[in-house]
Coordinates of N, CA and C in Angstrom, one line a residue:
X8 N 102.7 -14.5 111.7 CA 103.2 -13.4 110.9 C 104.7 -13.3 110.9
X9 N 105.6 -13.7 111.9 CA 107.0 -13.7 112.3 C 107.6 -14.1 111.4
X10 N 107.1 -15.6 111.1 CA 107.3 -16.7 110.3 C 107.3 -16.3 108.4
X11 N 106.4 -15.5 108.1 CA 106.2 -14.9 106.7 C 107.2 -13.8 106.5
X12 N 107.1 -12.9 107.4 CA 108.5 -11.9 107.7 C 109.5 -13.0 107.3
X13 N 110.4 -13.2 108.2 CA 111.3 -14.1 107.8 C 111.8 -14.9 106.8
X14 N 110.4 -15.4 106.2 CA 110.8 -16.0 104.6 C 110.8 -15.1 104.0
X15 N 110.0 -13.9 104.0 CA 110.1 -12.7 103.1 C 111.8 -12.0 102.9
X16 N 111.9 -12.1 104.2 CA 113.7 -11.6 104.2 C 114.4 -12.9 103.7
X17 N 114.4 -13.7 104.0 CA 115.1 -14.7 103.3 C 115.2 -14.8 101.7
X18 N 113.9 -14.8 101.0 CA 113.8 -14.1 99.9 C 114.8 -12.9 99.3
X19 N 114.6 -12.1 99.9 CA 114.8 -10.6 99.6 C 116.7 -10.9 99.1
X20 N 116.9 -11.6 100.8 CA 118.4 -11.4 100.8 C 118.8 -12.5 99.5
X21 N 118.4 -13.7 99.5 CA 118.9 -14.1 98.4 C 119.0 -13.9 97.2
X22 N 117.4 -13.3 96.8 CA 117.9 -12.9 95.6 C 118.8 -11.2 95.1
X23 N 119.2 -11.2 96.2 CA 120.8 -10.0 96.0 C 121.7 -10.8 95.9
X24 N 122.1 -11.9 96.3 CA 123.5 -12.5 95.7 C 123.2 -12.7 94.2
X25 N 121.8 -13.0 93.0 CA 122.0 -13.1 91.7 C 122.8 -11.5 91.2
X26 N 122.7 -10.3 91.6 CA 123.4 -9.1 91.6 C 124.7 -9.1 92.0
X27 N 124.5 -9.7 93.1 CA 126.1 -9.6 94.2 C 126.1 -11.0 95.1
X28 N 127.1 -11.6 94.2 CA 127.5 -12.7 94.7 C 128.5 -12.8 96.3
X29 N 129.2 -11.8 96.1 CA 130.1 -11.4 97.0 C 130.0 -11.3 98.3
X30 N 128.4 -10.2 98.0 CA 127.7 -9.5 99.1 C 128.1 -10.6 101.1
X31 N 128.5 -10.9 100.9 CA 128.0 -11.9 102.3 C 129.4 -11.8 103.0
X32 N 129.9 -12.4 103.8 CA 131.4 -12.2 104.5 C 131.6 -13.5 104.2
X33 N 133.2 -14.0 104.3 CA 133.9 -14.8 104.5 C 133.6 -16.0 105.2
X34 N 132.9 -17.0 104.7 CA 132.2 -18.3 105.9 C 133.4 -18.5 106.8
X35 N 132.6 -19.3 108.0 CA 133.6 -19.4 109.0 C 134.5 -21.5 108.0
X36 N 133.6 -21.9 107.3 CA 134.1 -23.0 106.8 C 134.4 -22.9 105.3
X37 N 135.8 -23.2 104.8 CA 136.6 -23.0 103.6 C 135.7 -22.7 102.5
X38 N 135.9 -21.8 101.9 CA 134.8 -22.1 100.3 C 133.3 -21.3 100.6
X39 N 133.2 -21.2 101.6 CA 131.6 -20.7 102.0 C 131.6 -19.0 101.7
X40 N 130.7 -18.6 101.8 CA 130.1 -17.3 102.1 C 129.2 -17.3 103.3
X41 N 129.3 -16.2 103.9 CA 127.5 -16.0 105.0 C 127.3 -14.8 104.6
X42 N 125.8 -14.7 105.0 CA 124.9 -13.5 104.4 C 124.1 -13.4 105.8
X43 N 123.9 -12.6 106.7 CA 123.1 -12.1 107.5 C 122.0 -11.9 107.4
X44 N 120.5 -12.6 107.6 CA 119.4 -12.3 106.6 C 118.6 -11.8 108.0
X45 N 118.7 -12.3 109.5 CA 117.9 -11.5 110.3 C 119.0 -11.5 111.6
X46 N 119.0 -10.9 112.4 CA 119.9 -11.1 113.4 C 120.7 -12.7 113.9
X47 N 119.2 -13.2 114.1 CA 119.2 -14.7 114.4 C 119.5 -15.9 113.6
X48 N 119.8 -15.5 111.9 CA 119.3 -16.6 111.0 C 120.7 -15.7 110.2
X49 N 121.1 -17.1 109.5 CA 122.4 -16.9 108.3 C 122.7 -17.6 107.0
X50 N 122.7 -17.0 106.5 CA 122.5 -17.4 104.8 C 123.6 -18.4 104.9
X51 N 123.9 -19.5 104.5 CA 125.8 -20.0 104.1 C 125.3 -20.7 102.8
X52 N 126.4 -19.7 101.9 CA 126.7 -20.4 100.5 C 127.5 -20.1 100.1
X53 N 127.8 -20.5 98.6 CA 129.4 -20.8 98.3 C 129.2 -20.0 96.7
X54 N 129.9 -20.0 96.1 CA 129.9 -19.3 94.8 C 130.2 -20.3 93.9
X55 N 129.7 -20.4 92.5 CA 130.1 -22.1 91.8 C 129.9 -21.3 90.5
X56 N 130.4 -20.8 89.8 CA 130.6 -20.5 88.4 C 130.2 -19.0 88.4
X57 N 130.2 -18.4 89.3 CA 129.9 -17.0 89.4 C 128.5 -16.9 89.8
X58 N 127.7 -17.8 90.7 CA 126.5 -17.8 90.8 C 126.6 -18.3 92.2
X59 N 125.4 -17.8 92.9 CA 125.7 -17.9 94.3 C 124.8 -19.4 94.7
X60 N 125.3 -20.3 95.4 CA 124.7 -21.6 95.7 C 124.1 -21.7 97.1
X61 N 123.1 -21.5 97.5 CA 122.7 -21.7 98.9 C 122.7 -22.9 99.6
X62 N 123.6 -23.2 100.4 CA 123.7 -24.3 101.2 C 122.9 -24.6 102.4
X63 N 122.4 -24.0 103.0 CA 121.9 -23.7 104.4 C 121.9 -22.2 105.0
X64 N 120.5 -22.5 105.5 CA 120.0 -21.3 106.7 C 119.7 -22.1 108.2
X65 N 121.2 -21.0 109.2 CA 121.0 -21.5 110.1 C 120.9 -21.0 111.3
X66 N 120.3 -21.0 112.5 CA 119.9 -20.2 113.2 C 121.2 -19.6 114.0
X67 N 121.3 -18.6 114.8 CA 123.3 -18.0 115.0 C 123.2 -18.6 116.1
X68 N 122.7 -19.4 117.1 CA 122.4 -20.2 118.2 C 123.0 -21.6 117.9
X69 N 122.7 -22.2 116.7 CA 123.1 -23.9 116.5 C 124.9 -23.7 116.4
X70 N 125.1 -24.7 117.1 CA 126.4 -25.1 116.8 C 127.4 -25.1 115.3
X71 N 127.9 -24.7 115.2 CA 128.5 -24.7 113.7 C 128.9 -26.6 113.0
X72 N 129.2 -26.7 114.2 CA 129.9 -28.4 114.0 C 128.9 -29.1 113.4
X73 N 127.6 -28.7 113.3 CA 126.3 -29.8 113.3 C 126.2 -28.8 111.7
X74 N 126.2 -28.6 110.9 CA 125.6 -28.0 108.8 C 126.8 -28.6 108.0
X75 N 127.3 -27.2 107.8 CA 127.8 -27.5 106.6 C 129.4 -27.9 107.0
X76 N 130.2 -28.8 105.8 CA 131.4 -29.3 106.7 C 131.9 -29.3 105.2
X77 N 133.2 -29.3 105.1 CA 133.9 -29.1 103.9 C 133.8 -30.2 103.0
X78 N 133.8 -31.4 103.7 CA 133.0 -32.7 103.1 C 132.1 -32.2 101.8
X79 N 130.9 -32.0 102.3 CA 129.9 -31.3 101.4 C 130.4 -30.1 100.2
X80 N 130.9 -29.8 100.5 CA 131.4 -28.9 99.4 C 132.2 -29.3 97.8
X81 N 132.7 -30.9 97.8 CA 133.1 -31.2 96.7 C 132.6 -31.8 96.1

């Protein structure tokens, strides 16, 4: 059941960025957004024509060095 919760919030929160793209704070890597979807777990995406792009959900435990890298972004 943890498992269904969690996609359910993952759901939820993403589709608030098609409303509010904004919504999420300042990624820690250039160009990104994060979105807070459960204490443990974090939305990172970027904005690309006024539309929010989801790049990765990643647990707040993994290392940052190991997703997304600016590389990927162009």
């Amino acid at each position: 059941m943890a498992g269904i919760a969690l996609g359910d919030a993952l759901i939820e929160k993403a589709g608030q960025l098609d409303a509010f793209p904004m919504l999420g704070r300042a990624g820690r890597v250039p160009n990104t957004r994060e979105l807070v979807v459960h204490p443990n777990y974090i939305l990172i995406y970027r904005i690309v024509d006024g539309m929010a792009e989801i790049l990765r959900v990643k647990h707040a435990a993994q290392q940052w060095s190991q997703g997304v890298k600016p590389t990927m972004l162009k």
